[in-house]
Short mmCIF file of N, CA and C in Angstrom, two decimals:
data_model
loop_
_atom_site.label_atom_id
_atom_site.label_comp_id
_atom_site.label_asym_id
_atom_site.label_seq_id
_atom_site.Cartn_x
_atom_site.Cartn_y
_atom_site.Cartn_z
N MET L 1 -5.41 -40.02 -22.80
CA MET L 1 -5.17 -40.98 -23.86
C MET L 1 -4.15 -40.45 -24.85
N THR L 2 -3.32 -41.32 -25.35
CA THR L 2 -2.33 -40.91 -26.34
C THR L 2 -2.94 -40.97 -27.73
N ASN L 3 -2.25 -40.32 -28.68
CA ASN L 3 -2.69 -40.39 -30.06
C ASN L 3 -2.83 -41.83 -30.53
N GLU L 4 -1.89 -42.67 -30.09
CA GLU L 4 -1.90 -44.06 -30.52
C GLU L 4 -3.21 -44.75 -30.13
N LEU L 5 -3.75 -44.42 -28.99
CA LEU L 5 -4.99 -45.05 -28.55
C LEU L 5 -6.21 -44.44 -29.22
N GLN L 6 -6.13 -43.19 -29.64
CA GLN L 6 -7.27 -42.51 -30.22
C GLN L 6 -7.32 -42.62 -31.74
N ARG L 7 -6.19 -42.62 -32.38
CA ARG L 7 -6.13 -42.54 -33.84
C ARG L 7 -6.56 -43.84 -34.48
N ARG L 8 -7.42 -43.73 -35.48
CA ARG L 8 -7.96 -44.91 -36.18
C ARG L 8 -7.26 -45.10 -37.52
N LEU L 9 -7.24 -46.33 -37.96
CA LEU L 9 -6.72 -46.68 -39.27
C LEU L 9 -7.83 -47.41 -40.02
N LEU L 10 -8.34 -46.78 -41.07
CA LEU L 10 -9.37 -47.39 -41.91
C LEU L 10 -8.70 -47.93 -43.16
N ILE L 11 -9.02 -49.18 -43.48
CA ILE L 11 -8.34 -49.85 -44.59
C ILE L 11 -9.37 -50.35 -45.60
N ALA L 12 -9.25 -49.87 -46.83
CA ALA L 12 -10.08 -50.36 -47.93
C ALA L 12 -9.28 -51.40 -48.70
N GLU L 13 -9.68 -52.66 -48.56
CA GLU L 13 -8.97 -53.79 -49.17
C GLU L 13 -9.99 -54.89 -49.41
N ASP L 14 -10.15 -55.31 -50.65
CA ASP L 14 -11.19 -56.29 -50.97
C ASP L 14 -10.75 -57.74 -50.80
N ASP L 15 -9.48 -58.01 -50.81
CA ASP L 15 -8.99 -59.39 -50.75
C ASP L 15 -8.90 -59.87 -49.31
N PRO L 16 -9.68 -60.91 -48.94
CA PRO L 16 -9.67 -61.39 -47.55
C PRO L 16 -8.29 -61.87 -47.09
N ASP L 17 -7.52 -62.47 -47.99
CA ASP L 17 -6.17 -62.92 -47.62
C ASP L 17 -5.27 -61.73 -47.32
N ASP L 18 -5.37 -60.68 -48.14
CA ASP L 18 -4.58 -59.48 -47.88
C ASP L 18 -5.04 -58.78 -46.60
N GLN L 19 -6.35 -58.81 -46.34
CA GLN L 19 -6.85 -58.23 -45.08
C GLN L 19 -6.21 -58.93 -43.89
N LEU L 20 -6.14 -60.25 -43.95
CA LEU L 20 -5.55 -61.03 -42.85
C LEU L 20 -4.06 -60.73 -42.72
N LEU L 21 -3.34 -60.69 -43.82
CA LEU L 21 -1.90 -60.38 -43.77
C LEU L 21 -1.66 -58.98 -43.22
N ILE L 22 -2.44 -58.01 -43.68
CA ILE L 22 -2.28 -56.64 -43.19
C ILE L 22 -2.60 -56.57 -41.71
N SER L 23 -3.67 -57.24 -41.30
CA SER L 23 -4.05 -57.26 -39.89
C SER L 23 -2.94 -57.85 -39.03
N ASP L 24 -2.37 -58.97 -39.47
CA ASP L 24 -1.26 -59.59 -38.73
C ASP L 24 -0.04 -58.68 -38.68
N ALA L 25 0.26 -58.03 -39.80
CA ALA L 25 1.42 -57.12 -39.85
C ALA L 25 1.20 -55.92 -38.94
N LEU L 26 -0.02 -55.39 -38.90
CA LEU L 26 -0.33 -54.27 -38.02
C LEU L 26 -0.15 -54.66 -36.56
N GLN L 27 -0.64 -55.85 -36.20
CA GLN L 27 -0.49 -56.30 -34.81
C GLN L 27 0.99 -56.48 -34.47
N GLU L 28 1.75 -57.05 -35.39
CA GLU L 28 3.18 -57.23 -35.14
C GLU L 28 3.89 -55.88 -35.02
N ALA L 29 3.38 -54.88 -35.73
CA ALA L 29 3.96 -53.53 -35.67
C ALA L 29 3.49 -52.76 -34.44
N GLY L 30 2.52 -53.32 -33.72
CA GLY L 30 2.07 -52.69 -32.48
C GLY L 30 0.84 -51.80 -32.60
N ILE L 31 0.10 -51.92 -33.69
CA ILE L 31 -1.15 -51.17 -33.83
C ILE L 31 -2.28 -52.08 -33.37
N PRO L 32 -2.99 -51.70 -32.31
CA PRO L 32 -4.04 -52.56 -31.76
C PRO L 32 -5.18 -52.78 -32.75
N ALA L 33 -5.71 -53.99 -32.79
CA ALA L 33 -6.81 -54.33 -33.70
C ALA L 33 -8.03 -53.44 -33.45
N ARG L 34 -8.22 -52.98 -32.22
CA ARG L 34 -9.39 -52.14 -31.91
C ARG L 34 -9.33 -50.79 -32.62
N ASN L 35 -8.16 -50.40 -33.11
CA ASN L 35 -7.99 -49.12 -33.80
C ASN L 35 -8.07 -49.26 -35.32
N VAL L 36 -8.35 -50.47 -35.80
CA VAL L 36 -8.31 -50.76 -37.23
C VAL L 36 -9.69 -51.25 -37.68
N GLN L 37 -10.11 -50.76 -38.85
CA GLN L 37 -11.36 -51.24 -39.43
C GLN L 37 -11.17 -51.44 -40.93
N PHE L 38 -11.64 -52.59 -41.43
CA PHE L 38 -11.51 -52.92 -42.85
C PHE L 38 -12.82 -52.68 -43.59
N PHE L 39 -12.69 -52.30 -44.87
CA PHE L 39 -13.82 -52.12 -45.76
C PHE L 39 -13.49 -52.84 -47.06
N ASP L 40 -14.51 -53.42 -47.71
CA ASP L 40 -14.28 -54.23 -48.90
C ASP L 40 -14.10 -53.42 -50.18
N ASP L 41 -14.43 -52.14 -50.14
CA ASP L 41 -14.24 -51.29 -51.32
C ASP L 41 -14.28 -49.82 -50.91
N GLY L 42 -13.97 -48.97 -51.87
CA GLY L 42 -13.92 -47.54 -51.60
C GLY L 42 -15.26 -46.94 -51.22
N ARG L 43 -16.35 -47.45 -51.81
CA ARG L 43 -17.68 -46.91 -51.50
C ARG L 43 -18.03 -47.16 -50.04
N ALA L 44 -17.77 -48.36 -49.55
CA ALA L 44 -18.06 -48.68 -48.14
C ALA L 44 -17.26 -47.79 -47.20
N LEU L 45 -16.01 -47.53 -47.55
CA LEU L 45 -15.16 -46.64 -46.75
C LEU L 45 -15.74 -45.23 -46.73
N LEU L 46 -16.09 -44.70 -47.90
CA LEU L 46 -16.64 -43.35 -47.96
C LEU L 46 -17.98 -43.25 -47.23
N ASP L 47 -18.82 -44.27 -47.36
CA ASP L 47 -20.10 -44.27 -46.63
C ASP L 47 -19.86 -44.16 -45.13
N TYR L 48 -18.87 -44.90 -44.64
CA TYR L 48 -18.53 -44.84 -43.21
C TYR L 48 -18.06 -43.43 -42.83
N LEU L 49 -17.12 -42.89 -43.60
CA LEU L 49 -16.56 -41.57 -43.28
C LEU L 49 -17.61 -40.46 -43.35
N GLU L 50 -18.54 -40.57 -44.28
CA GLU L 50 -19.57 -39.55 -44.42
C GLU L 50 -20.49 -39.50 -43.21
N GLN L 51 -20.54 -40.57 -42.43
CA GLN L 51 -21.37 -40.62 -41.22
C GLN L 51 -20.64 -40.14 -39.97
N ARG L 52 -19.34 -39.88 -40.09
CA ARG L 52 -18.53 -39.48 -38.94
C ARG L 52 -18.21 -37.99 -39.02
N ILE L 53 -18.48 -37.26 -37.95
CA ILE L 53 -18.18 -35.83 -37.98
C ILE L 53 -16.83 -35.52 -37.34
N ASP L 54 -16.28 -36.47 -36.60
CA ASP L 54 -15.05 -36.18 -35.86
C ASP L 54 -14.00 -37.28 -36.03
N PHE L 55 -13.88 -37.81 -37.25
CA PHE L 55 -12.93 -38.89 -37.49
C PHE L 55 -11.51 -38.43 -37.23
N ASN L 56 -10.78 -39.20 -36.41
CA ASN L 56 -9.38 -38.92 -36.08
C ASN L 56 -8.55 -40.12 -36.53
N GLY L 57 -7.96 -40.00 -37.71
CA GLY L 57 -7.16 -41.11 -38.18
C GLY L 57 -6.73 -40.95 -39.61
N VAL L 58 -6.31 -42.07 -40.18
CA VAL L 58 -5.79 -42.10 -41.54
C VAL L 58 -6.41 -43.26 -42.30
N VAL L 59 -6.28 -43.21 -43.62
CA VAL L 59 -6.84 -44.23 -44.50
C VAL L 59 -5.70 -44.92 -45.24
N LEU L 60 -5.82 -46.23 -45.34
CA LEU L 60 -4.91 -47.04 -46.15
C LEU L 60 -5.79 -47.72 -47.20
N MET L 61 -5.44 -47.57 -48.47
CA MET L 61 -6.36 -47.98 -49.52
C MET L 61 -5.66 -48.74 -50.64
N ASP L 62 -6.29 -49.84 -51.05
CA ASP L 62 -5.86 -50.54 -52.25
C ASP L 62 -6.41 -49.77 -53.46
N LEU L 63 -5.79 -49.92 -54.60
CA LEU L 63 -6.31 -49.25 -55.80
C LEU L 63 -7.30 -50.12 -56.56
N ASN L 64 -7.08 -51.43 -56.56
CA ASN L 64 -7.89 -52.34 -57.38
C ASN L 64 -8.93 -53.05 -56.52
N MET L 65 -10.16 -52.52 -56.56
CA MET L 65 -11.26 -53.10 -55.78
C MET L 65 -12.54 -53.03 -56.61
N PRO L 66 -13.53 -53.88 -56.30
CA PRO L 66 -14.80 -53.83 -57.01
C PRO L 66 -15.64 -52.62 -56.57
N ARG L 67 -16.73 -52.44 -57.20
CA ARG L 67 -17.72 -51.38 -56.92
C ARG L 67 -17.12 -50.00 -57.08
N MET L 68 -16.28 -49.55 -56.14
CA MET L 68 -15.55 -48.29 -56.29
C MET L 68 -14.10 -48.56 -55.95
N ASP L 69 -13.24 -48.42 -56.96
CA ASP L 69 -11.83 -48.71 -56.72
C ASP L 69 -11.16 -47.57 -55.94
N GLY L 70 -9.93 -47.80 -55.56
CA GLY L 70 -9.21 -46.83 -54.75
C GLY L 70 -8.93 -45.52 -55.46
N ARG L 71 -8.77 -45.58 -56.78
CA ARG L 71 -8.52 -44.35 -57.53
C ARG L 71 -9.71 -43.41 -57.42
N GLU L 72 -10.90 -43.96 -57.66
CA GLU L 72 -12.12 -43.14 -57.59
C GLU L 72 -12.42 -42.73 -56.15
N ALA L 73 -12.20 -43.62 -55.21
CA ALA L 73 -12.45 -43.28 -53.79
C ALA L 73 -11.52 -42.15 -53.34
N LEU L 74 -10.26 -42.21 -53.74
CA LEU L 74 -9.31 -41.15 -53.37
C LEU L 74 -9.75 -39.81 -53.97
N LYS L 75 -10.13 -39.80 -55.25
CA LYS L 75 -10.59 -38.57 -55.89
C LYS L 75 -11.82 -38.01 -55.17
N THR L 76 -12.77 -38.90 -54.86
CA THR L 76 -14.01 -38.47 -54.19
C THR L 76 -13.72 -37.92 -52.81
N LEU L 77 -12.89 -38.60 -52.05
CA LEU L 77 -12.55 -38.16 -50.70
C LEU L 77 -11.87 -36.79 -50.74
N LYS L 78 -10.93 -36.61 -51.64
CA LYS L 78 -10.17 -35.35 -51.69
C LYS L 78 -10.98 -34.19 -52.28
N ARG L 79 -12.09 -34.49 -52.98
CA ARG L 79 -12.98 -33.43 -53.46
C ARG L 79 -13.97 -32.97 -52.39
N SER L 80 -14.13 -33.76 -51.35
CA SER L 80 -15.11 -33.44 -50.31
C SER L 80 -14.52 -32.44 -49.31
N PRO L 81 -15.14 -31.27 -49.15
CA PRO L 81 -14.63 -30.29 -48.18
C PRO L 81 -14.57 -30.85 -46.76
N ARG L 82 -15.44 -31.80 -46.44
CA ARG L 82 -15.49 -32.35 -45.10
C ARG L 82 -14.48 -33.47 -44.87
N LEU L 83 -14.01 -34.10 -45.94
CA LEU L 83 -13.13 -35.27 -45.79
C LEU L 83 -11.72 -35.06 -46.31
N ARG L 84 -11.48 -34.03 -47.09
CA ARG L 84 -10.20 -33.90 -47.80
C ARG L 84 -8.99 -33.74 -46.88
N HIS L 85 -9.21 -33.41 -45.61
CA HIS L 85 -8.10 -33.27 -44.67
C HIS L 85 -7.53 -34.62 -44.21
N ILE L 86 -8.26 -35.70 -44.48
CA ILE L 86 -7.86 -37.03 -44.00
C ILE L 86 -6.68 -37.55 -44.84
N PRO L 87 -5.58 -37.92 -44.20
CA PRO L 87 -4.45 -38.49 -44.95
C PRO L 87 -4.81 -39.85 -45.55
N VAL L 88 -4.37 -40.06 -46.78
CA VAL L 88 -4.64 -41.32 -47.48
C VAL L 88 -3.32 -41.91 -47.97
N MET L 89 -3.09 -43.15 -47.57
CA MET L 89 -1.94 -43.92 -48.05
C MET L 89 -2.46 -44.99 -48.99
N VAL L 90 -1.74 -45.25 -50.05
CA VAL L 90 -2.10 -46.31 -50.97
C VAL L 90 -1.17 -47.49 -50.74
N LEU L 91 -1.76 -48.69 -50.66
CA LEU L 91 -1.01 -49.95 -50.57
C LEU L 91 -1.61 -50.87 -51.62
N THR L 92 -0.87 -51.11 -52.69
CA THR L 92 -1.43 -51.81 -53.84
C THR L 92 -0.39 -52.71 -54.50
N THR L 93 -0.86 -53.63 -55.31
CA THR L 93 0.07 -54.48 -56.06
C THR L 93 0.69 -53.73 -57.22
N SER L 94 0.08 -52.64 -57.63
CA SER L 94 0.59 -51.86 -58.76
C SER L 94 1.92 -51.19 -58.41
N SER L 95 2.79 -51.15 -59.38
CA SER L 95 4.02 -50.37 -59.23
C SER L 95 4.17 -49.43 -60.43
N SER L 96 3.06 -49.20 -61.13
CA SER L 96 3.13 -48.38 -62.34
C SER L 96 3.35 -46.91 -62.00
N ASP L 97 4.14 -46.25 -62.81
CA ASP L 97 4.38 -44.82 -62.62
C ASP L 97 3.08 -44.04 -62.72
N ALA L 98 2.16 -44.49 -63.58
CA ALA L 98 0.88 -43.80 -63.73
C ALA L 98 0.08 -43.83 -62.43
N ASP L 99 0.07 -44.97 -61.74
CA ASP L 99 -0.66 -45.06 -60.46
C ASP L 99 0.01 -44.23 -59.38
N VAL L 100 1.34 -44.22 -59.35
CA VAL L 100 2.06 -43.39 -58.38
C VAL L 100 1.73 -41.93 -58.64
N HIS L 101 1.81 -41.51 -59.89
CA HIS L 101 1.51 -40.11 -60.24
C HIS L 101 0.07 -39.75 -59.88
N LEU L 102 -0.87 -40.61 -60.26
CA LEU L 102 -2.29 -40.35 -59.97
C LEU L 102 -2.53 -40.22 -58.47
N THR L 103 -1.89 -41.08 -57.69
CA THR L 103 -2.07 -41.03 -56.23
C THR L 103 -1.67 -39.67 -55.68
N TYR L 104 -0.51 -39.20 -56.05
CA TYR L 104 -0.05 -37.91 -55.52
C TYR L 104 -0.79 -36.73 -56.15
N ALA L 105 -1.12 -36.83 -57.44
CA ALA L 105 -1.82 -35.74 -58.13
C ALA L 105 -3.23 -35.53 -57.58
N THR L 106 -3.84 -36.59 -57.05
CA THR L 106 -5.20 -36.46 -56.51
C THR L 106 -5.22 -36.29 -55.00
N GLY L 107 -4.07 -36.08 -54.39
CA GLY L 107 -4.05 -35.76 -52.97
C GLY L 107 -3.63 -36.88 -52.04
N GLY L 108 -3.21 -38.01 -52.59
CA GLY L 108 -2.71 -39.08 -51.74
C GLY L 108 -1.42 -38.66 -51.05
N ASN L 109 -1.18 -39.21 -49.87
CA ASN L 109 -0.03 -38.81 -49.06
C ASN L 109 1.16 -39.75 -49.16
N THR L 110 0.91 -41.02 -49.46
CA THR L 110 1.97 -42.02 -49.50
C THR L 110 1.57 -43.12 -50.46
N PHE L 111 2.54 -43.69 -51.16
CA PHE L 111 2.29 -44.81 -52.08
C PHE L 111 3.23 -45.94 -51.73
N PHE L 112 2.65 -47.10 -51.38
CA PHE L 112 3.43 -48.31 -51.12
C PHE L 112 3.00 -49.38 -52.11
N THR L 113 3.96 -50.10 -52.67
CA THR L 113 3.65 -51.30 -53.43
C THR L 113 3.65 -52.47 -52.45
N LYS L 114 2.61 -53.31 -52.54
CA LYS L 114 2.52 -54.45 -51.63
C LYS L 114 3.76 -55.33 -51.79
N PRO L 115 4.42 -55.61 -50.70
CA PRO L 115 5.62 -56.46 -50.79
C PRO L 115 5.23 -57.93 -50.94
N THR L 116 6.21 -58.73 -51.36
CA THR L 116 5.96 -60.16 -51.53
C THR L 116 6.29 -60.96 -50.28
N HIS L 117 6.97 -60.34 -49.31
CA HIS L 117 7.35 -61.04 -48.08
C HIS L 117 6.70 -60.36 -46.88
N PHE L 118 6.23 -61.17 -45.95
CA PHE L 118 5.53 -60.67 -44.78
C PHE L 118 6.38 -59.70 -43.96
N ASP L 119 7.66 -60.00 -43.79
CA ASP L 119 8.51 -59.12 -42.97
C ASP L 119 8.61 -57.71 -43.57
N GLU L 120 8.52 -57.60 -44.89
CA GLU L 120 8.52 -56.29 -45.54
C GLU L 120 7.20 -55.55 -45.27
N LEU L 121 6.11 -56.30 -45.21
CA LEU L 121 4.81 -55.69 -44.88
C LEU L 121 4.82 -55.18 -43.44
N VAL L 122 5.43 -55.93 -42.54
CA VAL L 122 5.56 -55.48 -41.15
C VAL L 122 6.38 -54.19 -41.10
N LYS L 123 7.44 -54.10 -41.89
CA LYS L 123 8.24 -52.86 -41.92
C LYS L 123 7.40 -51.68 -42.39
N ILE L 124 6.58 -51.89 -43.41
CA ILE L 124 5.70 -50.81 -43.89
C ILE L 124 4.73 -50.40 -42.79
N MET L 125 4.11 -51.38 -42.12
CA MET L 125 3.15 -51.05 -41.07
C MET L 125 3.84 -50.38 -39.88
N SER L 126 5.09 -50.73 -39.63
CA SER L 126 5.85 -50.05 -38.57
C SER L 126 6.10 -48.59 -38.94
N LEU L 127 6.39 -48.34 -40.21
CA LEU L 127 6.55 -46.96 -40.68
C LEU L 127 5.25 -46.18 -40.54
N VAL L 128 4.15 -46.82 -40.91
CA VAL L 128 2.83 -46.19 -40.77
C VAL L 128 2.59 -45.82 -39.31
N LYS L 129 2.87 -46.76 -38.43
CA LYS L 129 2.67 -46.49 -37.00
C LYS L 129 3.56 -45.35 -36.53
N ARG L 130 4.83 -45.45 -36.83
CA ARG L 130 5.79 -44.46 -36.33
C ARG L 130 5.45 -43.05 -36.81
N TYR L 131 5.09 -42.92 -38.08
CA TYR L 131 4.82 -41.58 -38.60
C TYR L 131 3.36 -41.16 -38.39
N TRP L 132 2.43 -41.91 -38.96
CA TRP L 132 1.03 -41.46 -38.98
C TRP L 132 0.32 -41.61 -37.65
N VAL L 133 0.72 -42.56 -36.83
CA VAL L 133 0.04 -42.76 -35.54
C VAL L 133 0.74 -42.01 -34.42
N GLU L 134 2.07 -42.07 -34.39
CA GLU L 134 2.80 -41.52 -33.25
C GLU L 134 3.31 -40.09 -33.44
N GLN L 135 3.64 -39.69 -34.66
CA GLN L 135 4.32 -38.41 -34.83
C GLN L 135 3.53 -37.35 -35.57
N ALA L 136 2.88 -37.70 -36.65
CA ALA L 136 2.22 -36.68 -37.48
C ALA L 136 1.08 -36.01 -36.73
N ARG L 137 0.99 -34.72 -36.92
CA ARG L 137 -0.16 -33.98 -36.38
C ARG L 137 -1.21 -33.93 -37.49
N LEU L 138 -2.38 -34.43 -37.19
CA LEU L 138 -3.45 -34.48 -38.19
C LEU L 138 -4.33 -33.25 -38.07
N ALA L 139 -4.87 -32.84 -39.22
CA ALA L 139 -5.81 -31.72 -39.23
C ALA L 139 -7.13 -32.16 -38.61
N LYS L 140 -7.76 -31.26 -37.91
CA LYS L 140 -9.09 -31.53 -37.37
C LYS L 140 -10.11 -31.35 -38.49
N PRO L 141 -11.24 -32.05 -38.40
CA PRO L 141 -12.28 -31.85 -39.41
C PRO L 141 -12.74 -30.40 -39.42
N PRO L 142 -13.06 -29.87 -40.61
CA PRO L 142 -13.52 -28.48 -40.68
C PRO L 142 -14.89 -28.32 -40.03
N GLU L 143 -15.12 -27.15 -39.50
CA GLU L 143 -16.44 -26.85 -38.93
C GLU L 143 -17.38 -26.60 -40.10
N MET L 144 -18.47 -27.32 -40.13
CA MET L 144 -19.43 -27.16 -41.24
C MET L 144 -20.69 -26.48 -40.75
#
């Protein structure tokens, strides 16, 4: 099996319309739906990851969500010795310098502002596929 078939993409996004747009853009970019899983907030994403001992993939996260927003979820994930190796990309409507700074300062790997046109979203998802799915070597989970 290739990395593309094994690597998972977990997405924390609370807006159902954005979930659908992201899903469509991922499919157009060539990432199979079977490799993608959506969560409605950061807490649900972390609960899922905490139950997995051998997660192979990356996280794409919105910043503005109910219950646990992406800022807090990113901080929590990067503080966890078992989860901090997981790459996290932010995809959000925010374009504030403070959010960009916070993302990188807390261990985020990439910051994207949600585009207003679908073709731009497809370009972002194509970049995600090309780098994070096909080329990047991911760290294995630490032995606990």
